[in-house]
Coordinates of C-alpha atoms in Angstrom, one line a residue:
Chain F
M1 CA 80.8 -47.5 -9.0
A2 CA 81.5 -50.7 -10.9
A3 CA 83.9 -53.1 -9.3
F4 CA 87.4 -53.8 -10.7
T5 CA 87.3 -57.3 -12.0
L6 CA 89.8 -60.0 -12.8
D7 CA 89.1 -59.4 -16.5
D8 CA 89.9 -55.7 -16.1
L9 CA 93.2 -56.7 -14.4
R10 CA 94.0 -59.2 -17.2
R11 CA 93.5 -56.5 -19.8
I12 CA 95.7 -54.0 -18.0
L13 CA 98.4 -56.4 -17.1
V14 CA 98.9 -57.5 -20.7
S15 CA 98.7 -54.0 -22.0
C16 CA 101.3 -52.7 -19.5
A17 CA 103.6 -55.5 -19.0
G18 CA 103.1 -57.9 -21.9
E19 CA 102.2 -61.6 -21.8
N20 CA 104.5 -64.5 -22.2
D21 CA 103.7 -67.3 -24.6
G22 CA 102.4 -70.2 -22.6
A23 CA 101.4 -68.1 -19.6
D24 CA 97.8 -68.8 -19.1
L25 CA 96.0 -65.8 -17.7
H26 CA 92.6 -67.0 -18.6
G27 CA 92.1 -69.8 -16.1
D28 CA 91.4 -69.4 -12.4
I29 CA 94.3 -67.2 -11.4
L30 CA 92.8 -65.3 -8.5
D31 CA 95.2 -67.0 -6.1
T32 CA 98.1 -67.7 -8.4
P33 CA 101.1 -65.6 -7.3
F34 CA 102.0 -62.9 -9.7
R35 CA 105.6 -64.3 -9.7
D36 CA 104.2 -67.6 -11.1
L37 CA 102.3 -65.7 -13.8
G38 CA 105.6 -64.0 -14.9
Y39 CA 105.0 -60.6 -13.4
D40 CA 107.6 -58.9 -11.2
S41 CA 107.3 -55.9 -8.9
L42 CA 107.9 -53.4 -11.8
A43 CA 105.1 -55.0 -13.8
L44 CA 102.8 -54.5 -10.9
M45 CA 103.9 -50.9 -10.4
E46 CA 103.2 -50.2 -14.1
T47 CA 99.9 -51.9 -13.8
A48 CA 99.0 -50.0 -10.7
A49 CA 99.9 -46.7 -12.3
R50 CA 97.6 -47.5 -15.2
V51 CA 94.7 -48.5 -12.9
E52 CA 95.1 -45.3 -11.0
R53 CA 94.8 -43.2 -14.2
E54 CA 91.9 -45.2 -15.6
Y55 CA 89.9 -45.4 -12.4
G56 CA 90.9 -42.0 -10.9
I57 CA 92.1 -43.6 -7.6
D58 CA 95.2 -43.6 -5.5
V59 CA 96.8 -46.8 -4.3
S60 CA 99.9 -46.8 -2.2
D61 CA 103.2 -48.1 -3.6
D62 CA 103.8 -49.9 -0.3
D63 CA 100.5 -51.9 -0.8
I64 CA 101.5 -52.7 -4.3
A65 CA 105.0 -53.8 -3.2
E66 CA 103.4 -56.3 -0.9
V67 CA 100.6 -57.7 -3.0
E68 CA 101.2 -61.3 -4.1
T69 CA 98.1 -62.4 -6.0
P70 CA 95.4 -61.1 -8.3
R71 CA 92.9 -61.4 -5.4
G72 CA 95.1 -59.2 -3.3
L73 CA 95.4 -56.6 -6.0
L74 CA 91.6 -56.6 -6.8
G75 CA 91.1 -56.1 -3.1
I76 CA 93.3 -53.0 -2.9
V77 CA 91.8 -51.5 -6.0
N78 CA 88.2 -52.2 -5.0
D79 CA 88.8 -50.8 -1.5
A80 CA 90.0 -47.6 -3.1
L81 CA 87.0 -47.6 -5.4
G82 CA 84.7 -48.1 -2.4
A83 CA 83.1 -51.0 -4.3
D84 CA 82.4 -54.5 -3.2
A85 CA 85.3 -56.9 -3.8
A86 CA 85.1 -58.9 -7.0
Chain R
M1 CA 135.2 -75.5 -11.0
K2 CA 138.0 -75.4 -13.6
P3 CA 141.3 -73.8 -12.9
P4 CA 142.0 -70.6 -14.8
A5 CA 143.4 -71.0 -18.3
A6 CA 147.1 -70.6 -18.7
P7 CA 147.8 -67.1 -20.2
S8 CA 149.1 -68.5 -23.4
D9 CA 145.8 -70.4 -24.0
N10 CA 143.8 -67.9 -26.0
P11 CA 140.1 -67.7 -25.5
V12 CA 138.1 -68.8 -28.5
I13 CA 135.1 -67.5 -30.3
T14 CA 132.5 -70.3 -30.4
G15 CA 129.4 -68.3 -31.4
L16 CA 128.5 -65.2 -33.3
A17 CA 125.4 -63.3 -34.3
V18 CA 124.9 -60.1 -36.2
V19 CA 122.0 -57.8 -36.5
T20 CA 122.7 -55.3 -39.2
P21 CA 121.2 -53.2 -42.0
V22 CA 122.6 -55.7 -44.5
G23 CA 121.6 -58.9 -42.7
L24 CA 119.8 -60.2 -39.6
D25 CA 121.7 -63.5 -39.7
T26 CA 125.4 -64.3 -40.3
E27 CA 125.2 -65.7 -43.8
T28 CA 123.0 -63.0 -45.2
F29 CA 125.2 -60.4 -43.6
W30 CA 128.4 -62.0 -45.1
K31 CA 126.8 -62.4 -48.5
S32 CA 125.8 -58.8 -48.6
V33 CA 129.2 -57.6 -47.4
L34 CA 131.0 -59.6 -50.1
A35 CA 128.5 -58.5 -52.8
G36 CA 128.8 -54.9 -51.7
T37 CA 125.1 -54.6 -51.0
S38 CA 124.5 -51.4 -49.1
G39 CA 122.0 -50.9 -46.3
I40 CA 122.3 -47.1 -46.5
T41 CA 119.1 -45.4 -47.6
P42 CA 117.0 -42.3 -46.7
L43 CA 116.0 -42.5 -43.0
D44 CA 112.3 -43.3 -43.0
R45 CA 111.5 -43.8 -39.3
F46 CA 110.2 -40.3 -39.1
D47 CA 109.8 -37.3 -41.3
T48 CA 113.4 -36.0 -41.8
T49 CA 112.4 -33.0 -43.9
G50 CA 114.5 -30.0 -42.8
Y51 CA 117.2 -32.1 -41.2
P52 CA 120.7 -31.6 -42.6
A53 CA 121.5 -35.3 -42.8
R54 CA 118.9 -37.8 -43.9
L55 CA 120.7 -41.1 -44.6
A56 CA 121.0 -44.0 -42.3
G57 CA 121.8 -47.7 -42.2
Q58 CA 118.5 -49.1 -41.1
I59 CA 117.5 -52.6 -40.1
R60 CA 114.5 -53.7 -42.1
G61 CA 112.0 -56.5 -41.5
F62 CA 112.8 -57.0 -37.8
D63 CA 109.6 -57.9 -35.9
A64 CA 110.5 -58.0 -32.2
A65 CA 107.4 -60.1 -31.4
E66 CA 108.8 -62.9 -33.5
H67 CA 112.0 -63.1 -31.5
L68 CA 111.1 -62.1 -27.9
P69 CA 108.6 -63.1 -25.3
G70 CA 105.7 -60.7 -24.8
R71 CA 106.8 -59.8 -21.3
L72 CA 110.0 -58.2 -22.7
L73 CA 108.3 -56.0 -25.3
P74 CA 106.8 -53.2 -23.1
Q75 CA 110.2 -52.9 -21.3
T76 CA 112.7 -52.7 -24.1
D77 CA 114.1 -50.1 -26.4
V78 CA 114.7 -51.2 -30.0
S79 CA 118.4 -51.5 -29.3
T80 CA 117.8 -53.9 -26.5
R81 CA 115.5 -56.0 -28.7
Y82 CA 118.3 -56.3 -31.2
A83 CA 120.7 -57.2 -28.4
L84 CA 118.5 -59.8 -26.9
T85 CA 117.8 -61.4 -30.4
A86 CA 121.5 -61.4 -31.2
A87 CA 122.3 -63.0 -27.8
D88 CA 119.8 -65.8 -28.4
R89 CA 121.4 -66.5 -31.8
A90 CA 125.0 -66.3 -30.7
L91 CA 124.3 -68.8 -27.9
T92 CA 122.5 -71.1 -30.3
D93 CA 125.4 -70.8 -32.7
A94 CA 127.7 -71.8 -29.9
G95 CA 125.4 -74.8 -28.9
V96 CA 124.8 -73.3 -25.5
T97 CA 121.4 -74.0 -23.9
A98 CA 120.1 -73.8 -20.4
G99 CA 122.2 -76.1 -18.3
T100 CA 125.1 -76.4 -20.7
L101 CA 127.3 -74.5 -18.1
P102 CA 126.6 -73.4 -14.5
D103 CA 125.1 -69.9 -14.2
Y104 CA 128.2 -68.5 -12.5
D105 CA 130.5 -69.8 -15.2
M106 CA 128.9 -67.5 -17.8
G107 CA 129.2 -63.7 -18.0
V108 CA 127.9 -60.9 -20.2
V109 CA 129.9 -57.9 -21.3
T110 CA 128.2 -55.5 -23.7
A111 CA 129.1 -52.0 -24.9
N112 CA 126.6 -49.3 -25.6
A113 CA 127.2 -45.7 -26.8
L114 CA 123.7 -44.3 -27.2
G115 CA 121.4 -45.9 -24.7
G116 CA 117.6 -46.4 -25.2
F117 CA 116.9 -43.2 -27.2
E118 CA 113.7 -44.2 -28.9
F119 CA 112.1 -45.6 -25.8
T120 CA 113.1 -42.5 -23.8
H121 CA 111.9 -40.1 -26.5
R122 CA 108.5 -41.8 -26.3
E123 CA 108.4 -41.5 -22.5
F124 CA 109.6 -37.9 -22.5
R125 CA 106.8 -37.1 -24.8
K126 CA 104.3 -38.5 -22.3
L127 CA 106.0 -36.6 -19.5
W128 CA 105.7 -33.2 -21.2
S129 CA 102.3 -33.7 -22.8
Q130 CA 100.4 -35.9 -20.3
G131 CA 102.2 -35.8 -17.0
P132 CA 104.7 -37.9 -14.9
E133 CA 102.1 -40.5 -14.0
F134 CA 102.0 -41.5 -17.6
V135 CA 105.7 -42.3 -17.9
S136 CA 106.4 -46.0 -18.0
V137 CA 108.1 -47.5 -14.9
Y138 CA 110.3 -49.4 -17.4
E139 CA 112.0 -46.1 -18.3
S140 CA 113.9 -46.6 -15.1
F141 CA 116.2 -49.0 -16.9
A142 CA 115.2 -49.1 -20.6
W143 CA 117.4 -46.0 -21.3
F144 CA 120.4 -47.3 -19.5
Y145 CA 123.8 -48.2 -21.0
A146 CA 123.9 -51.3 -18.9
V147 CA 120.4 -52.6 -19.9
N148 CA 121.6 -55.0 -22.6
T149 CA 124.0 -56.7 -20.3
G150 CA 121.3 -56.9 -17.6
Q151 CA 118.5 -58.2 -19.8
I152 CA 120.7 -60.8 -21.4
S153 CA 122.0 -61.9 -18.1
I154 CA 118.5 -62.3 -16.7
R155 CA 117.1 -64.0 -19.8
H156 CA 119.8 -66.6 -20.0
A157 CA 120.7 -66.9 -16.3
M158 CA 124.3 -65.8 -17.0
R159 CA 125.4 -64.7 -13.5
G160 CA 129.2 -64.8 -13.9
P161 CA 131.4 -61.7 -14.0
S162 CA 129.7 -59.1 -16.2
A163 CA 130.1 -55.5 -17.3
A164 CA 128.7 -52.7 -19.4
L165 CA 131.3 -50.5 -21.2
V166 CA 130.8 -47.1 -22.6
A167 CA 133.6 -45.9 -24.9
E168 CA 131.6 -44.3 -27.7
Q169 CA 132.3 -46.1 -31.0
A170 CA 135.3 -48.0 -29.5
G171 CA 133.3 -49.7 -26.8
G172 CA 132.3 -52.9 -28.7
L173 CA 135.9 -54.0 -29.2
D174 CA 136.6 -53.1 -25.6
A175 CA 133.8 -55.4 -24.6
L176 CA 135.4 -58.3 -26.5
G177 CA 138.7 -57.4 -24.9
Q178 CA 137.1 -57.5 -21.4
A179 CA 135.6 -60.8 -22.3
R180 CA 139.0 -62.1 -23.2
R181 CA 140.3 -60.9 -19.8
T182 CA 137.4 -62.4 -17.9
V183 CA 137.8 -65.8 -19.5
R184 CA 141.6 -65.7 -18.8
R185 CA 140.7 -65.0 -15.2
G186 CA 138.7 -68.2 -15.0
T187 CA 135.2 -67.6 -16.3
R188 CA 134.4 -70.3 -18.8
L189 CA 132.2 -68.3 -21.2
V190 CA 131.4 -64.7 -21.8
L191 CA 128.8 -63.4 -24.2
A192 CA 130.2 -60.1 -25.5
G193 CA 129.9 -57.3 -28.1
G194 CA 127.7 -54.4 -28.7
V195 CA 124.5 -53.1 -30.3
D196 CA 123.3 -49.5 -30.7
S197 CA 120.3 -47.8 -32.3
A198 CA 119.1 -44.2 -32.1
L199 CA 117.0 -43.4 -35.2
D200 CA 114.2 -41.5 -33.5
P201 CA 114.0 -37.7 -33.9
W202 CA 115.7 -37.1 -30.6
G203 CA 118.4 -39.7 -31.1
W204 CA 119.0 -38.4 -34.6
A205 CA 119.3 -34.8 -33.3
S206 CA 121.9 -36.0 -30.8
Q207 CA 123.9 -37.8 -33.4
L208 CA 123.9 -34.8 -35.7
A209 CA 125.0 -32.6 -32.8
G210 CA 128.2 -34.6 -32.7
G211 CA 129.2 -32.8 -35.9
R212 CA 130.6 -35.8 -37.8
V213 CA 127.6 -37.0 -39.6
S214 CA 127.8 -36.6 -43.4
T215 CA 125.3 -34.2 -45.0
V216 CA 126.0 -35.5 -48.5
P217 CA 122.6 -36.6 -49.9
D218 CA 123.7 -39.4 -52.3
P219 CA 123.7 -42.8 -50.4
A220 CA 126.6 -43.9 -52.6
R221 CA 128.8 -40.9 -51.8
A222 CA 127.9 -40.0 -48.2
Y223 CA 130.3 -42.1 -46.3
L224 CA 133.7 -42.4 -48.1
P225 CA 136.4 -43.2 -45.6
F226 CA 140.0 -42.6 -46.8
D227 CA 138.6 -40.9 -50.0
R228 CA 139.6 -37.4 -50.9
A229 CA 135.9 -36.6 -50.7
A230 CA 135.4 -37.9 -47.2
A231 CA 132.9 -35.7 -45.5
G232 CA 131.7 -37.5 -42.4
Y233 CA 129.9 -40.8 -41.7
V234 CA 126.4 -42.2 -42.1
P235 CA 124.9 -43.5 -38.8
G236 CA 123.7 -47.1 -38.8
E237 CA 122.0 -49.3 -36.2
G238 CA 122.8 -52.8 -35.0
G239 CA 125.9 -54.7 -34.1
A240 CA 127.0 -58.1 -33.1
L241 CA 127.4 -60.4 -30.1
L242 CA 130.0 -63.2 -29.8
V243 CA 130.5 -66.1 -27.5
V244 CA 134.0 -65.9 -26.1
E245 CA 135.0 -69.1 -24.3
D246 CA 137.9 -70.8 -22.6
A247 CA 139.5 -73.0 -25.2
R248 CA 139.8 -76.1 -23.1
S249 CA 136.2 -75.6 -21.7
A250 CA 134.9 -75.3 -25.3
R251 CA 136.6 -78.6 -26.2
D252 CA 135.4 -80.3 -23.1
R253 CA 131.8 -79.5 -23.7
G254 CA 132.0 -80.3 -27.4
A255 CA 131.3 -76.8 -28.7
P256 CA 130.1 -77.3 -32.3
R257 CA 132.8 -75.1 -33.8
I258 CA 135.7 -72.8 -33.0
H259 CA 135.3 -69.7 -35.2
A260 CA 138.5 -68.1 -34.2
E261 CA 140.9 -67.4 -31.4
L262 CA 140.5 -64.1 -29.7
A263 CA 144.3 -63.6 -29.7
G264 CA 144.8 -60.1 -28.4
H265 CA 143.4 -56.7 -27.4
A266 CA 144.5 -53.3 -26.3
A267 CA 142.8 -50.0 -25.6
T268 CA 144.5 -46.6 -25.3
F269 CA 143.4 -43.0 -24.8
D270 CA 144.4 -40.0 -26.8
P271 CA 146.2 -37.1 -25.1
P272 CA 144.1 -34.0 -24.6
P273 CA 143.5 -31.7 -27.6
G274 CA 146.5 -29.4 -28.1
S275 CA 148.9 -31.8 -26.6
D276 CA 152.3 -32.4 -28.4
R277 CA 152.0 -36.1 -27.8
P278 CA 150.8 -38.3 -30.6
G279 CA 147.4 -39.9 -30.7
G280 CA 146.9 -43.3 -29.1
L281 CA 145.9 -45.4 -32.1
R282 CA 149.3 -46.6 -33.1
R283 CA 150.1 -47.6 -29.5
A284 CA 146.8 -49.5 -29.3
I285 CA 147.8 -51.5 -32.4
E286 CA 151.2 -52.2 -31.1
L287 CA 149.9 -53.3 -27.7
A288 CA 147.3 -55.5 -29.3
L289 CA 149.9 -57.2 -31.5
A290 CA 152.1 -57.7 -28.4
D291 CA 149.2 -59.1 -26.5
A292 CA 148.6 -61.5 -29.5
E293 CA 152.4 -62.3 -29.6
T294 CA 152.2 -61.4 -33.3
P295 CA 154.7 -59.3 -35.3
P296 CA 153.2 -56.8 -37.8
D297 CA 153.9 -59.1 -40.7
G298 CA 151.8 -61.7 -39.0
I299 CA 148.7 -59.6 -39.7
D300 CA 147.0 -60.5 -43.0
V301 CA 144.3 -57.8 -43.0
V302 CA 143.1 -54.8 -41.1
F303 CA 139.5 -53.9 -40.6
A304 CA 139.9 -50.1 -40.2
D305 CA 137.9 -47.8 -38.0
A306 CA 137.4 -45.7 -41.1
A307 CA 136.0 -42.5 -39.5
G308 CA 135.3 -40.9 -42.9
L309 CA 136.7 -37.5 -41.9
P310 CA 140.0 -36.4 -43.5
A311 CA 142.0 -35.7 -40.4
L312 CA 140.9 -38.9 -38.7
D313 CA 141.4 -40.9 -41.8
R314 CA 144.9 -39.6 -42.2
A315 CA 145.7 -40.3 -38.5
E316 CA 144.6 -43.9 -39.0
A317 CA 146.5 -44.3 -42.3
D318 CA 149.6 -42.8 -40.6
A319 CA 149.3 -45.3 -37.7
L320 CA 148.9 -48.2 -40.1
A321 CA 151.9 -47.1 -42.2
A322 CA 154.0 -46.6 -39.0
V323 CA 153.3 -50.1 -37.8
F324 CA 153.0 -52.1 -41.0
G325 CA 155.1 -50.0 -43.4
P326 CA 153.7 -48.2 -46.5
R327 CA 151.0 -50.3 -48.1
G328 CA 152.2 -53.0 -45.8
V329 CA 148.9 -54.7 -45.2
P330 CA 145.5 -55.0 -46.9
V331 CA 143.0 -52.7 -45.2
T332 CA 139.2 -52.7 -45.6
A333 CA 136.1 -51.1 -44.1
P334 CA 132.9 -53.0 -44.8
K335 CA 131.1 -50.7 -42.4
T336 CA 130.7 -48.5 -45.5
L337 CA 127.7 -50.7 -46.2
T338 CA 126.0 -50.5 -42.9
G339 CA 126.9 -47.1 -41.7
R340 CA 128.6 -46.7 -38.3
M341 CA 126.8 -48.7 -35.7
Y342 CA 128.5 -47.1 -32.8
A343 CA 129.3 -49.7 -30.1
G344 CA 128.0 -52.3 -32.6
G345 CA 130.4 -51.4 -35.3
G346 CA 133.5 -53.0 -33.9
P347 CA 131.9 -56.4 -33.0
A348 CA 130.2 -56.5 -36.5
D349 CA 133.7 -56.0 -38.0
V350 CA 135.0 -58.8 -35.8
A351 CA 132.2 -61.0 -37.2
A352 CA 133.3 -60.1 -40.7
A353 CA 136.9 -60.7 -39.8
V354 CA 136.1 -64.2 -38.5
L355 CA 134.2 -64.9 -41.7
A356 CA 137.2 -63.7 -43.7
L357 CA 139.3 -66.2 -41.8
R358 CA 136.8 -68.9 -42.7
D359 CA 136.5 -68.1 -46.4
Q360 CA 139.9 -66.7 -47.1
V361 CA 138.5 -63.6 -48.6
V362 CA 138.6 -59.9 -47.7
P363 CA 135.5 -57.8 -48.4
A364 CA 135.9 -54.5 -50.2
T365 CA 135.4 -51.0 -48.9
A366 CA 132.3 -49.6 -50.6
G367 CA 132.1 -46.3 -52.4
T368 CA 135.7 -45.1 -51.7
R369 CA 137.7 -44.5 -55.0
D370 CA 140.1 -41.7 -54.7
V371 CA 142.6 -42.4 -51.9
P372 CA 145.4 -39.9 -51.5
A373 CA 148.7 -41.5 -52.3
D374 CA 150.3 -40.2 -49.2
Y375 CA 148.0 -42.2 -47.1
R376 CA 150.2 -45.1 -48.2
L377 CA 147.2 -47.5 -47.8
D378 CA 146.6 -50.8 -49.5
L379 CA 142.8 -50.3 -49.3
V380 CA 140.7 -53.2 -50.7
L381 CA 138.4 -51.5 -53.2
D382 CA 135.8 -52.5 -55.7
H383 CA 135.9 -56.3 -55.3
P384 CA 136.6 -58.7 -52.5
R385 CA 140.2 -59.9 -52.5
E386 CA 141.0 -63.5 -52.1
L387 CA 144.2 -64.1 -50.1
P388 CA 145.4 -66.3 -47.3
V389 CA 143.9 -64.8 -44.1
R390 CA 145.1 -66.3 -40.9
T391 CA 145.2 -63.3 -38.6
A392 CA 143.1 -60.1 -38.7
L393 CA 143.4 -56.9 -36.8
V394 CA 140.2 -54.9 -36.1
L395 CA 140.3 -51.2 -35.1
A396 CA 137.7 -48.9 -33.6
R397 CA 137.9 -45.3 -32.3
G398 CA 135.4 -43.4 -30.2
R399 CA 134.9 -39.7 -29.9
W400 CA 136.8 -38.0 -27.2
G401 CA 139.9 -40.2 -27.5
F402 CA 139.0 -43.8 -27.3
N403 CA 141.2 -46.3 -29.3
S404 CA 140.7 -50.0 -29.4
A405 CA 142.5 -52.8 -31.3
L406 CA 141.7 -56.5 -31.4
V407 CA 143.4 -59.5 -33.0
V408 CA 141.5 -62.6 -34.2
R409 CA 143.3 -65.7 -35.5
A410 CA 142.1 -68.7 -37.4
P411 CA 141.5 -71.6 -35.1
R412 CA 144.3 -74.1 -34.7
P413 CA 143.5 -77.3 -36.6

């Protein structure tokens, strides 16, 4: 199965939780904390729910509550997908 | 930190912003109100075929993305978008920006009667048709009566004493009364008022279920408070937010203008149905006048609740005659142009009252023509009336017994 990539995450984040003017999601954000990108825990819950629906996987709310960066979230999703990390 | 204001030092209104069917900014709103331009039209947010009532005061030309950051769009009901936009503008009007005052010296008090109907309707549809995993996590607060206070507080880092009030259509005035109390207890600034909107099919059904919405199809004849033909009200959407501030603090920080003093407020509750005791509106008026240290002849104009149902209109007319004497004070109801905006109606009337103080003119009540003589009302009809306006009384009532009365006074020179 195809890996869940940073571009996939960008698309779903913006669709679920919106994008602030001036927030640059397009650069190298793999290790930028979600907080610095303007996304709080609810935004990540919403994003995770969408990922679960689109990719047919389950991820635990506890894991989502603890994830701090896009790299961390990609890891969780890709583990669930059984694919190589992006 | 400043010591609390002396009780005689009235809080002042230093900023205001309206979001209404007749204007999305203060001057457009005021021009429309004085010109008698109505915002009541057939409701076109959805197909209303088959509904008994089909008129509403709708806000037009509001593009939320123009006013709010993208992060707030997926998490806000239309009513919260209006509230956040009005909050920005009221603070701008007051010359308040980040850092003007410490976080904990600024509070937020909003009223809400309807909650986030449209947002919730959309999420319920997903729940029933697709399943719970499709429901937005933001539904957790987007529906909620306190959401406007919370979102405004977060957006502008206003962490002082804050509240959310629910008192049906009286709540907006109560919020301003609570702001007055909060400032007198020592908070320097409180952003206060109310905004409501529920013009989706579910929100509409709930409004109709209340039984007071007019089913008259002619927009010019549907909402006629104090008229012999009164047959209910037309719902509107929107409201107003005002910046209420300690007078000395406003002077100290060089607030660009003092719109008015928030001179007095009182709220009362009606006795239960069937009681021999009188309704509470007259007592609310008397208590508000006492709070403002103003005798009845010190009031130059009354912005009436104007329910638009004969029994309620008569009760209000009786209360006014009892306090002010027969035809003792000019009375008006510009909400005939917007429809009743629920918790937003009172604050929008306060905005109009403040502008009446500024321009020395009282707007007219639209539509109403045939007022029973035994109402003993001096209702301002047809055209605005120019007269010296130094102090105004604003009234609002909410279903199930809420009464609220608020006094604004021209700023001292």
